[in-house]
Amino acid sequence: DISRLLLTMRYNGFDSGIYLHFAMYNHDEDPNCIKFRPTTQAKERSNQLHYSEARTTRYVRKGEALTLHYLENPREVSHPTRRRILWDQHRFDIGDEDAYKAFLHLATTDTAGSSDEASKRRQAIFESELVSGKFPQSTVEESAVNEEDDHDSASATTNIEKSLDDLEEMMVELQTVFTSKTGQAVAENSSHFDRAAALELTVGELITAGEQSLENNHHILLSRCRRLHLDAIEILLSHCSNVLTEKQSTDMMTRFLVSVQPLLESQRKRLGSDHSDVARTYHDFAMGIQALLSHSPKKLVSLKLDGMKTLDQCSKIEHFCRSEKERIERLYPRDVDSILASVNG
C-alpha cells in the first residue's frame, strides 16, 4: 500500500537515491564495502545506463555479511550527529557508549572470529569519537546545545560540525567556480582568490581550535577538517599559481604536509590499509613531498615529520606513498560498465 511504499522510500534510501540492491546491505560502523557513485565518464554517455557499484575494502570471510556505511556525504560526523541521522533516516539506533561498543563488538574481551587487525581497527573507530578522553553523551532526538557549557563534549563537536558545514558549502561554490570554462579568468579575479585564501586559513584555524577543544588528534572530525584543508590548498595551488608568490606557495605546501600526515595516520587506523580514501591521501602525501623536494628541500627537512628527518628519508617516503596509492587503486578497478556490457552483450 501507499504507507508501506512511503516508509520503504524513507528508510531504505541513501543520500544519492534509492537502490534496489544496495538496500539489501546492512549498515556497519566498520563496513567491509564502499559504494562508488557513477563515474563522470559514465554519466557523459547519455545513451547508456550508468551504475553505482560496491567494492569490498578488505578480505571478507565466506559467510560474512557485506556491509556499508549508510552515511555518504560526509561520512565523517560525530557519534551524536550520526546517531540522530541514522535514527531519523533509517530507524535504528547505534546507541550510547556501552551499546556502541557492542555495535563494534568491543563490549567483551572475547575476540573469537575477529582478527587482531579488525579489533585494532574497531578500537580506533571507538577512540576517534572521544573528546578529552570521554565518550560524548547523545540521544536519538535533536537536542539544543548548552551554550553555557563550552567544555561539554557534545557542544565541542556540534560547534565544529556547524563550522565545517559552512566551510564545505563555500568549498563547493569555489570548486564550481574554479573548474568552470572561465576558470583561468576566475583565478585572476582577486575576490575569488581572496575567498579561497581565506577559506584555507580559516580551516587551518579550525584544525588548531579543534585539536585544543577535542584533545584527541585522531578525532573523526579532525580528519574531516584536514581533508577540507588539503582540498582548499589544492584549489589555490592548482588554479591560482599565477597569483601566488613563491613564498606563499612554499608556505601552503608546508601547511599541506602538516595536515596530510596525521590525516593518513588516522585513516589507516580507522579504515585499514586498503581503503580507497587511504589511496587518495597517499597520493596527496606523495605530491606534497615531491613539491617541497623540488621547490624547498630545506623547508621539507626542517618540518621534522615522522620518518622524514633527511632528504633520503623524504624521497623514500614519497616513493612508498606512490606505490601504496597505485597498489590500492588496482583493488578498485571501477569496471562495472565493461562487466555489464560483456554480460549483456
mmCIF file of C-alpha atoms in Angstrom:
data_model
loop_
_atom_site.group_PDB
_atom_site.id
_atom_site.type_symbol
_atom_site.label_atom_id
_atom_site.label_comp_id
_atom_site.label_asym_id
_atom_site.label_seq_id
_atom_site.Cartn_x
_atom_site.Cartn_y
_atom_site.Cartn_z
ATOM 1 C CA ASP A 1 0.000 0.000 0.000
ATOM 2 C CA ILE A 2 0.975 3.661 -0.153
ATOM 3 C CA SER A 3 2.055 3.892 3.510
ATOM 4 C CA ARG A 4 4.395 0.923 3.130
ATOM 5 C CA LEU A 5 5.840 2.413 -0.060
ATOM 6 C CA LEU A 6 6.478 5.773 1.597
ATOM 7 C CA LEU A 7 8.159 4.134 4.601
ATOM 8 C CA THR A 8 10.293 1.997 2.290
ATOM 9 C CA MET A 9 11.422 5.059 0.361
ATOM 10 C CA ARG A 10 12.237 6.982 3.547
ATOM 11 C CA TYR A 11 14.118 4.325 5.474
ATOM 12 C CA ASN A 12 15.899 2.487 2.624
ATOM 13 C CA GLY A 13 17.346 5.412 0.700
ATOM 14 C CA PHE A 14 20.883 6.771 0.553
ATOM 15 C CA ASP A 15 21.883 10.405 0.174
ATOM 16 C CA SER A 16 22.178 9.871 -3.585
ATOM 17 C CA GLY A 17 18.945 7.913 -4.087
ATOM 18 C CA ILE A 18 17.190 4.594 -3.622
ATOM 19 C CA TYR A 19 18.860 1.435 -4.922
ATOM 20 C CA LEU A 20 17.204 -1.973 -5.152
ATOM 21 C CA HIS A 21 20.361 -3.974 -4.450
ATOM 22 C CA PHE A 22 22.149 -1.570 -2.097
ATOM 23 C CA ALA A 23 19.064 -1.563 0.118
ATOM 24 C CA MET A 24 19.915 -5.173 0.993
ATOM 25 C CA TYR A 25 23.187 -4.121 2.644
ATOM 26 C CA ASN A 26 23.132 -3.551 6.393
ATOM 27 C CA HIS A 27 24.840 -0.566 7.982
ATOM 28 C CA ASP A 28 28.061 -1.106 9.917
ATOM 29 C CA GLU A 29 30.317 1.367 11.691
ATOM 30 C CA ASP A 30 33.205 -0.748 10.394
ATOM 31 C CA PRO A 31 31.854 -1.728 6.952
ATOM 32 C CA ASN A 32 33.653 -4.148 4.646
ATOM 33 C CA CYS A 33 32.349 -2.453 1.478
ATOM 34 C CA ILE A 34 32.253 1.021 -0.007
ATOM 35 C CA LYS A 35 29.761 2.377 -2.526
ATOM 36 C CA PHE A 36 31.024 4.330 -5.516
ATOM 37 C CA ARG A 37 28.745 6.617 -7.462
ATOM 38 C CA PRO A 38 28.782 6.515 -11.282
ATOM 39 C CA THR A 39 31.945 7.964 -12.791
ATOM 40 C CA THR A 40 31.818 11.254 -14.674
ATOM 41 C CA GLN A 41 32.718 9.391 -17.860
ATOM 42 C CA ALA A 42 29.753 7.055 -17.417
ATOM 43 C CA LYS A 43 27.370 9.933 -16.823
ATOM 44 C CA GLU A 44 28.540 11.635 -20.014
ATOM 45 C CA ARG A 45 27.458 8.613 -22.042
ATOM 46 C CA SER A 46 23.846 9.712 -22.136
ATOM 47 C CA ASN A 47 22.807 6.875 -24.449
ATOM 48 C CA GLN A 48 23.710 4.275 -21.806
ATOM 49 C CA LEU A 49 22.650 3.463 -18.288
ATOM 50 C CA HIS A 50 25.214 4.222 -15.609
ATOM 51 C CA TYR A 51 25.594 2.433 -12.304
ATOM 52 C CA SER A 52 26.817 2.815 -8.769
ATOM 53 C CA GLU A 53 28.980 -0.057 -7.597
ATOM 54 C CA ALA A 54 30.101 -1.601 -4.330
ATOM 55 C CA ARG A 55 33.607 -2.910 -3.681
ATOM 56 C CA THR A 56 34.986 -4.721 -0.666
ATOM 57 C CA THR A 57 37.578 -2.738 1.281
ATOM 58 C CA ARG A 58 39.251 -5.764 2.838
ATOM 59 C CA TYR A 59 39.226 -9.558 2.834
ATOM 60 C CA VAL A 60 35.746 -10.952 3.524
ATOM 61 C CA ARG A 61 35.379 -14.407 5.027
ATOM 62 C CA LYS A 62 32.982 -16.926 3.499
ATOM 63 C CA GLY A 63 29.550 -16.414 5.027
ATOM 64 C CA GLU A 64 30.348 -12.929 6.336
ATOM 65 C CA ALA A 65 27.690 -10.329 5.576
ATOM 66 C CA LEU A 66 28.560 -7.500 3.194
ATOM 67 C CA THR A 67 28.004 -4.138 4.883
ATOM 68 C CA LEU A 68 28.077 -0.448 4.001
ATOM 69 C CA HIS A 69 28.227 2.807 5.912
ATOM 70 C CA TYR A 70 24.848 4.412 5.270
ATOM 71 C CA LEU A 71 26.176 7.968 5.516
ATOM 72 C CA GLU A 72 27.764 9.111 2.274
ATOM 73 C CA ASN A 73 28.408 12.821 2.283
ATOM 74 C CA PRO A 74 30.011 13.317 4.666
ATOM 75 C CA ARG A 75 30.753 10.033 6.423
ATOM 76 C CA GLU A 76 32.940 11.815 8.997
ATOM 77 C CA VAL A 77 30.419 13.125 11.508
ATOM 78 C CA SER A 78 30.486 12.815 15.290
ATOM 79 C CA HIS A 79 28.747 9.953 17.071
ATOM 80 C CA PRO A 80 25.910 12.167 18.443
ATOM 81 C CA THR A 81 25.151 13.514 14.951
ATOM 82 C CA ARG A 82 25.485 10.115 13.290
ATOM 83 C CA ARG A 83 23.217 8.536 15.885
ATOM 84 C CA ARG A 84 20.461 11.082 15.222
ATOM 85 C CA ILE A 85 20.772 10.838 11.428
ATOM 86 C CA LEU A 86 20.667 7.042 11.363
ATOM 87 C CA TRP A 87 17.640 7.007 13.646
ATOM 88 C CA ASP A 88 15.822 9.671 11.661
ATOM 89 C CA GLN A 89 16.590 8.265 8.212
ATOM 90 C CA HIS A 90 16.819 4.509 8.845
ATOM 91 C CA ARG A 91 15.123 3.949 12.229
ATOM 92 C CA PHE A 92 17.838 2.087 14.066
ATOM 93 C CA ASP A 93 19.936 3.244 16.999
ATOM 94 C CA ILE A 94 23.700 2.753 17.299
ATOM 95 C CA GLY A 95 23.307 3.621 20.981
ATOM 96 C CA ASP A 96 25.251 5.288 23.739
ATOM 97 C CA GLU A 97 28.743 4.279 24.865
ATOM 98 C CA ASP A 98 28.009 0.718 26.003
ATOM 99 C CA ALA A 99 25.642 -0.034 23.123
ATOM 100 C CA TYR A 100 28.110 1.451 20.648
ATOM 101 C CA LYS A 101 30.875 -0.791 21.974
ATOM 102 C CA ALA A 102 28.582 -3.759 21.403
ATOM 103 C CA PHE A 103 27.826 -2.449 17.911
ATOM 104 C CA LEU A 104 31.574 -2.501 17.272
ATOM 105 C CA HIS A 105 31.964 -5.889 19.005
ATOM 106 C CA LEU A 106 34.080 -4.270 21.727
ATOM 107 C CA ALA A 107 31.754 -4.948 24.642
ATOM 108 C CA THR A 108 33.611 -8.096 25.710
ATOM 109 C CA THR A 109 37.165 -9.319 25.608
ATOM 110 C CA ASP A 110 36.066 -12.317 23.519
ATOM 111 C CA THR A 111 37.649 -11.798 20.097
ATOM 112 C CA ALA A 112 36.740 -15.202 18.636
ATOM 113 C CA GLY A 113 36.251 -14.872 14.908
ATOM 114 C CA SER A 114 37.801 -11.414 14.922
ATOM 115 C CA SER A 115 41.363 -10.793 13.807
ATOM 116 C CA ASP A 116 43.791 -8.589 15.715
ATOM 117 C CA GLU A 117 43.666 -6.173 12.779
ATOM 118 C CA ALA A 118 39.875 -5.950 12.974
ATOM 119 C CA SER A 119 39.970 -5.454 16.756
ATOM 120 C CA LYS A 120 42.528 -2.649 16.450
ATOM 121 C CA ARG A 121 40.519 -1.003 13.681
ATOM 122 C CA ARG A 122 37.286 -1.092 15.687
ATOM 123 C CA GLN A 123 39.052 0.201 18.770
ATOM 124 C CA ALA A 124 40.410 3.080 16.674
ATOM 125 C CA ILE A 125 36.877 3.820 15.423
ATOM 126 C CA PHE A 126 35.658 3.997 19.016
ATOM 127 C CA GLU A 127 38.585 6.139 20.142
ATOM 128 C CA SER A 128 38.044 8.533 17.219
ATOM 129 C CA GLU A 129 34.854 9.672 18.987
ATOM 130 C CA LEU A 130 36.447 10.507 22.346
ATOM 131 C CA VAL A 131 36.516 14.118 23.478
ATOM 132 C CA SER A 132 39.022 14.828 26.244
ATOM 133 C CA GLY A 133 39.200 11.078 26.829
ATOM 134 C CA LYS A 134 35.424 10.690 27.279
ATOM 135 C CA PHE A 135 32.723 9.282 25.021
ATOM 136 C CA PRO A 136 30.166 12.027 24.228
ATOM 137 C CA GLN A 137 26.638 11.738 25.562
ATOM 138 C CA SER A 138 23.868 11.667 22.973
ATOM 139 C CA THR A 139 20.236 10.812 22.241
ATOM 140 C CA VAL A 140 18.337 9.903 19.087
ATOM 141 C CA GLU A 141 16.453 13.188 19.315
ATOM 142 C CA GLU A 142 17.733 16.590 18.267
ATOM 143 C CA SER A 143 18.778 18.480 21.386
ATOM 144 C CA ALA A 144 19.814 22.047 21.903
ATOM 145 C CA VAL A 145 23.448 22.630 22.813
ATOM 146 C CA ASN A 146 24.046 24.056 26.256
ATOM 147 C CA GLU A 147 25.808 27.292 25.329
ATOM 148 C CA GLU A 148 26.797 27.896 28.954
ATOM 149 C CA ASP A 149 28.998 24.792 28.955
ATOM 150 C CA ASP A 150 31.634 25.375 26.294
ATOM 151 C CA HIS A 151 33.643 22.410 27.540
ATOM 152 C CA ASP A 152 30.819 19.909 27.069
ATOM 153 C CA SER A 153 31.831 17.243 24.538
ATOM 154 C CA ALA A 154 28.574 17.495 22.586
ATOM 155 C CA SER A 155 28.981 21.263 22.419
ATOM 156 C CA ALA A 156 32.551 20.931 21.118
ATOM 157 C CA THR A 157 31.623 18.560 18.310
ATOM 158 C CA THR A 158 28.470 20.493 17.403
ATOM 159 C CA ASN A 159 30.377 23.763 17.054
ATOM 160 C CA ILE A 160 32.999 22.160 14.815
ATOM 161 C CA GLU A 161 30.372 20.461 12.664
ATOM 162 C CA LYS A 162 28.452 23.692 12.174
ATOM 163 C CA SER A 163 31.650 25.420 11.065
ATOM 164 C CA LEU A 164 32.516 22.524 8.760
ATOM 165 C CA ASP A 165 29.096 22.590 7.114
ATOM 166 C CA ASP A 166 29.500 26.292 6.292
ATOM 167 C CA LEU A 167 33.087 25.935 5.085
ATOM 168 C CA GLU A 168 32.310 22.882 2.954
ATOM 169 C CA GLU A 169 29.472 24.770 1.316
ATOM 170 C CA MET A 170 31.922 27.538 0.476
ATOM 171 C CA MET A 171 34.342 24.939 -0.892
ATOM 172 C CA VAL A 172 31.685 23.536 -3.239
ATOM 173 C CA GLU A 173 30.984 27.022 -4.544
ATOM 174 C CA LEU A 174 34.678 27.695 -5.150
ATOM 175 C CA GLN A 175 35.219 24.332 -6.844
ATOM 176 C CA THR A 176 32.339 25.085 -9.183
ATOM 177 C CA VAL A 177 33.767 28.498 -10.000
ATOM 178 C CA PHE A 178 37.371 27.403 -10.483
ATOM 179 C CA THR A 179 36.527 24.367 -12.613
ATOM 180 C CA SER A 180 34.258 26.309 -14.937
ATOM 181 C CA LYS A 181 35.272 27.040 -18.518
ATOM 182 C CA THR A 182 36.391 30.505 -17.469
ATOM 183 C CA GLY A 183 38.478 29.143 -14.613
ATOM 184 C CA GLN A 184 41.644 30.972 -15.651
ATOM 185 C CA ALA A 185 39.865 34.313 -15.749
ATOM 186 C CA VAL A 186 38.243 33.493 -12.424
ATOM 187 C CA ALA A 187 41.643 32.720 -10.877
ATOM 188 C CA GLU A 188 42.789 36.204 -11.826
ATOM 189 C CA ASN A 189 39.759 37.704 -10.098
ATOM 190 C CA SER A 190 41.082 38.890 -6.751
ATOM 191 C CA SER A 191 37.761 38.396 -4.951
ATOM 192 C CA HIS A 192 37.684 34.654 -5.738
ATOM 193 C CA PHE A 193 41.339 34.275 -4.829
ATOM 194 C CA ASP A 194 40.754 36.117 -1.557
ATOM 195 C CA ARG A 195 37.815 33.834 -0.701
ATOM 196 C CA ALA A 196 39.862 30.715 -1.410
ATOM 197 C CA ALA A 197 42.812 32.012 0.610
ATOM 198 C CA ALA A 198 40.528 32.980 3.493
ATOM 199 C CA LEU A 199 38.919 29.536 3.390
ATOM 200 C CA GLU A 200 42.296 27.807 3.632
ATOM 201 C CA LEU A 201 43.399 29.913 6.594
ATOM 202 C CA THR A 202 40.033 29.541 8.343
ATOM 203 C CA VAL A 203 40.112 25.752 8.055
ATOM 204 C CA GLY A 204 43.670 25.790 9.414
ATOM 205 C CA GLU A 205 42.470 27.793 12.405
ATOM 206 C CA LEU A 206 39.546 25.371 12.858
ATOM 207 C CA ILE A 207 42.009 22.467 12.997
ATOM 208 C CA THR A 208 44.038 24.226 15.694
ATOM 209 C CA ALA A 209 40.910 25.068 17.689
ATOM 210 C CA GLY A 210 39.600 21.523 17.234
ATOM 211 C CA GLU A 211 42.833 19.973 18.479
ATOM 212 C CA GLN A 212 42.541 22.080 21.631
ATOM 213 C CA SER A 213 38.837 21.530 22.320
ATOM 214 C CA LEU A 214 38.677 17.845 21.383
ATOM 215 C CA GLU A 215 42.034 16.860 22.929
ATOM 216 C CA ASN A 216 42.137 13.934 20.503
ATOM 217 C CA ASN A 217 44.431 14.254 17.496
ATOM 218 C CA HIS A 218 42.662 11.347 15.781
ATOM 219 C CA HIS A 219 39.102 12.555 16.331
ATOM 220 C CA ILE A 220 36.923 11.815 13.330
ATOM 221 C CA LEU A 221 36.046 15.499 12.886
ATOM 222 C CA LEU A 222 39.716 16.439 12.638
ATOM 223 C CA SER A 223 40.027 14.005 9.722
ATOM 224 C CA ARG A 224 37.206 15.850 8.004
ATOM 225 C CA CYS A 225 38.834 19.213 8.786
ATOM 226 C CA ARG A 226 42.190 18.074 7.404
ATOM 227 C CA ARG A 227 40.630 16.734 4.213
ATOM 228 C CA LEU A 228 38.907 20.075 3.666
ATOM 229 C CA HIS A 229 42.190 21.861 4.375
ATOM 230 C CA LEU A 230 44.007 19.788 1.738
ATOM 231 C CA ASP A 231 41.263 20.469 -0.810
ATOM 232 C CA ALA A 232 41.427 24.209 -0.138
ATOM 233 C CA ILE A 233 45.186 24.297 -0.614
ATOM 234 C CA GLU A 234 44.913 22.183 -3.764
ATOM 235 C CA ILE A 235 42.491 24.694 -5.296
ATOM 236 C CA LEU A 236 44.886 27.547 -4.602
ATOM 237 C CA LEU A 237 47.962 25.754 -5.916
ATOM 238 C CA SER A 238 46.148 24.403 -8.992
ATOM 239 C CA HIS A 239 44.147 27.439 -10.048
ATOM 240 C CA CYS A 240 45.917 30.440 -8.524
ATOM 241 C CA SER A 241 49.598 29.642 -9.073
ATOM 242 C CA ASN A 242 50.000 32.730 -11.253
ATOM 243 C CA VAL A 243 48.769 34.900 -8.364
ATOM 244 C CA LEU A 244 50.758 33.281 -5.559
ATOM 245 C CA THR A 245 54.283 34.363 -4.715
ATOM 246 C CA GLU A 246 56.961 31.693 -4.347
ATOM 247 C CA LYS A 247 56.925 32.137 -0.571
ATOM 248 C CA GLN A 248 53.142 31.806 -0.421
ATOM 249 C CA SER A 249 53.287 28.609 -2.456
ATOM 250 C CA THR A 250 56.022 27.145 -0.247
ATOM 251 C CA ASP A 251 54.148 28.057 2.931
ATOM 252 C CA MET A 252 50.995 26.401 1.568
ATOM 253 C CA MET A 253 52.889 23.240 0.660
ATOM 254 C CA THR A 254 54.251 23.209 4.200
ATOM 255 C CA ARG A 255 50.784 23.522 5.717
ATOM 256 C CA PHE A 256 49.594 20.844 3.285
ATOM 257 C CA LEU A 257 52.109 18.315 4.616
ATOM 258 C CA VAL A 258 51.391 19.226 8.233
ATOM 259 C CA SER A 259 47.729 18.295 7.624
ATOM 260 C CA VAL A 260 48.197 15.275 5.369
ATOM 261 C CA GLN A 261 50.428 13.163 7.625
ATOM 262 C CA PRO A 262 48.052 12.978 10.646
ATOM 263 C CA LEU A 263 45.113 12.503 8.259
ATOM 264 C CA LEU A 264 46.798 9.469 6.723
ATOM 265 C CA GLU A 265 47.613 8.045 10.136
ATOM 266 C CA SER A 266 44.016 8.471 11.336
ATOM 267 C CA GLN A 267 42.541 6.945 8.184
ATOM 268 C CA ARG A 268 44.795 3.911 8.312
ATOM 269 C CA LYS A 269 43.774 3.304 11.915
ATOM 270 C CA ARG A 270 40.027 3.610 11.245
ATOM 271 C CA LEU A 271 39.687 2.345 7.670
ATOM 272 C CA GLY A 272 42.520 -0.135 7.250
ATOM 273 C CA SER A 273 45.389 -0.103 4.784
ATOM 274 C CA ASP A 274 43.393 -0.972 1.632
ATOM 275 C CA HIS A 275 40.611 1.632 1.690
ATOM 276 C CA SER A 276 40.176 3.909 -1.334
ATOM 277 C CA ASP A 277 40.179 7.018 0.899
ATOM 278 C CA VAL A 278 43.636 5.984 2.095
ATOM 279 C CA ALA A 279 44.826 5.758 -1.518
ATOM 280 C CA ARG A 280 43.751 9.344 -2.133
ATOM 281 C CA THR A 281 45.627 10.552 0.941
ATOM 282 C CA TYR A 282 48.747 8.587 -0.044
ATOM 283 C CA HIS A 283 48.576 10.422 -3.376
ATOM 284 C CA ASP A 284 48.281 13.788 -1.629
ATOM 285 C CA PHE A 285 51.208 12.951 0.659
ATOM 286 C CA ALA A 286 53.412 11.950 -2.283
ATOM 287 C CA MET A 287 52.509 15.094 -4.239
ATOM 288 C CA GLY A 288 53.203 17.322 -1.230
ATOM 289 C CA ILE A 289 56.618 15.762 -0.612
ATOM 290 C CA GLN A 290 57.530 15.991 -4.292
ATOM 291 C CA ALA A 291 56.515 19.658 -4.440
ATOM 292 C CA LEU A 292 58.698 20.644 -1.496
ATOM 293 C CA LEU A 293 61.584 18.457 -2.674
ATOM 294 C CA SER A 294 61.521 20.455 -5.900
ATOM 295 C CA HIS A 295 60.926 23.926 -4.504
ATOM 296 C CA SER A 296 62.343 23.982 -0.985
ATOM 297 C CA PRO A 297 64.047 20.788 0.229
ATOM 298 C CA LYS A 298 65.479 22.579 3.290
ATOM 299 C CA LYS A 299 61.968 23.582 4.325
ATOM 300 C CA LEU A 300 60.822 19.988 3.955
ATOM 301 C CA VAL A 301 63.562 18.637 6.225
ATOM 302 C CA SER A 302 63.019 21.428 8.750
ATOM 303 C CA LEU A 303 59.447 20.189 9.320
ATOM 304 C CA LYS A 304 60.913 17.102 11.020
ATOM 305 C CA LEU A 305 57.885 14.981 10.157
ATOM 306 C CA ASP A 306 57.884 11.390 11.398
ATOM 307 C CA GLY A 307 60.400 9.333 9.438
ATOM 308 C CA MET A 308 61.411 12.333 7.319
ATOM 309 C CA LYS A 309 64.472 13.804 9.014
ATOM 310 C CA THR A 310 66.713 13.630 5.899
ATOM 311 C CA LEU A 311 66.191 14.170 2.175
ATOM 312 C CA ASP A 312 66.863 10.491 1.558
ATOM 313 C CA GLN A 313 64.127 9.519 4.017
ATOM 314 C CA CYS A 314 61.748 12.023 2.399
ATOM 315 C CA SER A 315 62.398 10.517 -1.036
ATOM 316 C CA LYS A 316 61.803 7.002 0.263
ATOM 317 C CA ILE A 317 58.517 8.030 1.917
ATOM 318 C CA GLU A 318 57.427 9.747 -1.292
ATOM 319 C CA HIS A 319 58.157 6.587 -3.314
ATOM 320 C CA PHE A 320 56.346 4.416 -0.752
ATOM 321 C CA CYS A 321 53.252 6.641 -0.849
ATOM 322 C CA ARG A 322 53.114 6.483 -4.642
ATOM 323 C CA SER A 323 53.498 2.705 -4.601
ATOM 324 C CA GLU A 324 50.760 2.288 -1.998
ATOM 325 C CA LYS A 325 48.425 4.600 -3.904
ATOM 326 C CA GLU A 326 48.897 2.554 -7.090
ATOM 327 C CA ARG A 327 48.531 -0.745 -5.224
ATOM 328 C CA ILE A 328 45.263 0.290 -3.583
ATOM 329 C CA GLU A 329 43.823 1.751 -6.778
ATOM 330 C CA ARG A 330 44.296 -1.607 -8.502
ATOM 331 C CA LEU A 331 41.919 -3.072 -5.901
ATOM 332 C CA TYR A 332 39.132 -0.764 -7.160
ATOM 333 C CA PRO A 333 39.110 -1.073 -10.973
ATOM 334 C CA ARG A 334 35.724 0.698 -11.368
ATOM 335 C CA ASP A 335 34.910 -1.512 -14.359
ATOM 336 C CA VAL A 336 31.226 -2.182 -13.718
ATOM 337 C CA ASP A 337 30.201 -0.757 -17.108
ATOM 338 C CA SER A 338 32.510 -3.053 -19.052
ATOM 339 C CA ILE A 339 31.453 -6.065 -16.933
ATOM 340 C CA LEU A 340 27.778 -5.431 -17.558
ATOM 341 C CA ALA A 341 28.413 -4.778 -21.236
ATOM 342 C CA SER A 342 30.118 -8.171 -21.576
ATOM 343 C CA VAL A 343 27.266 -9.910 -19.722
ATOM 344 C CA ASN A 344 24.502 -8.199 -21.665
ATOM 345 C CA GLY A 345 26.396 -8.397 -24.947
#
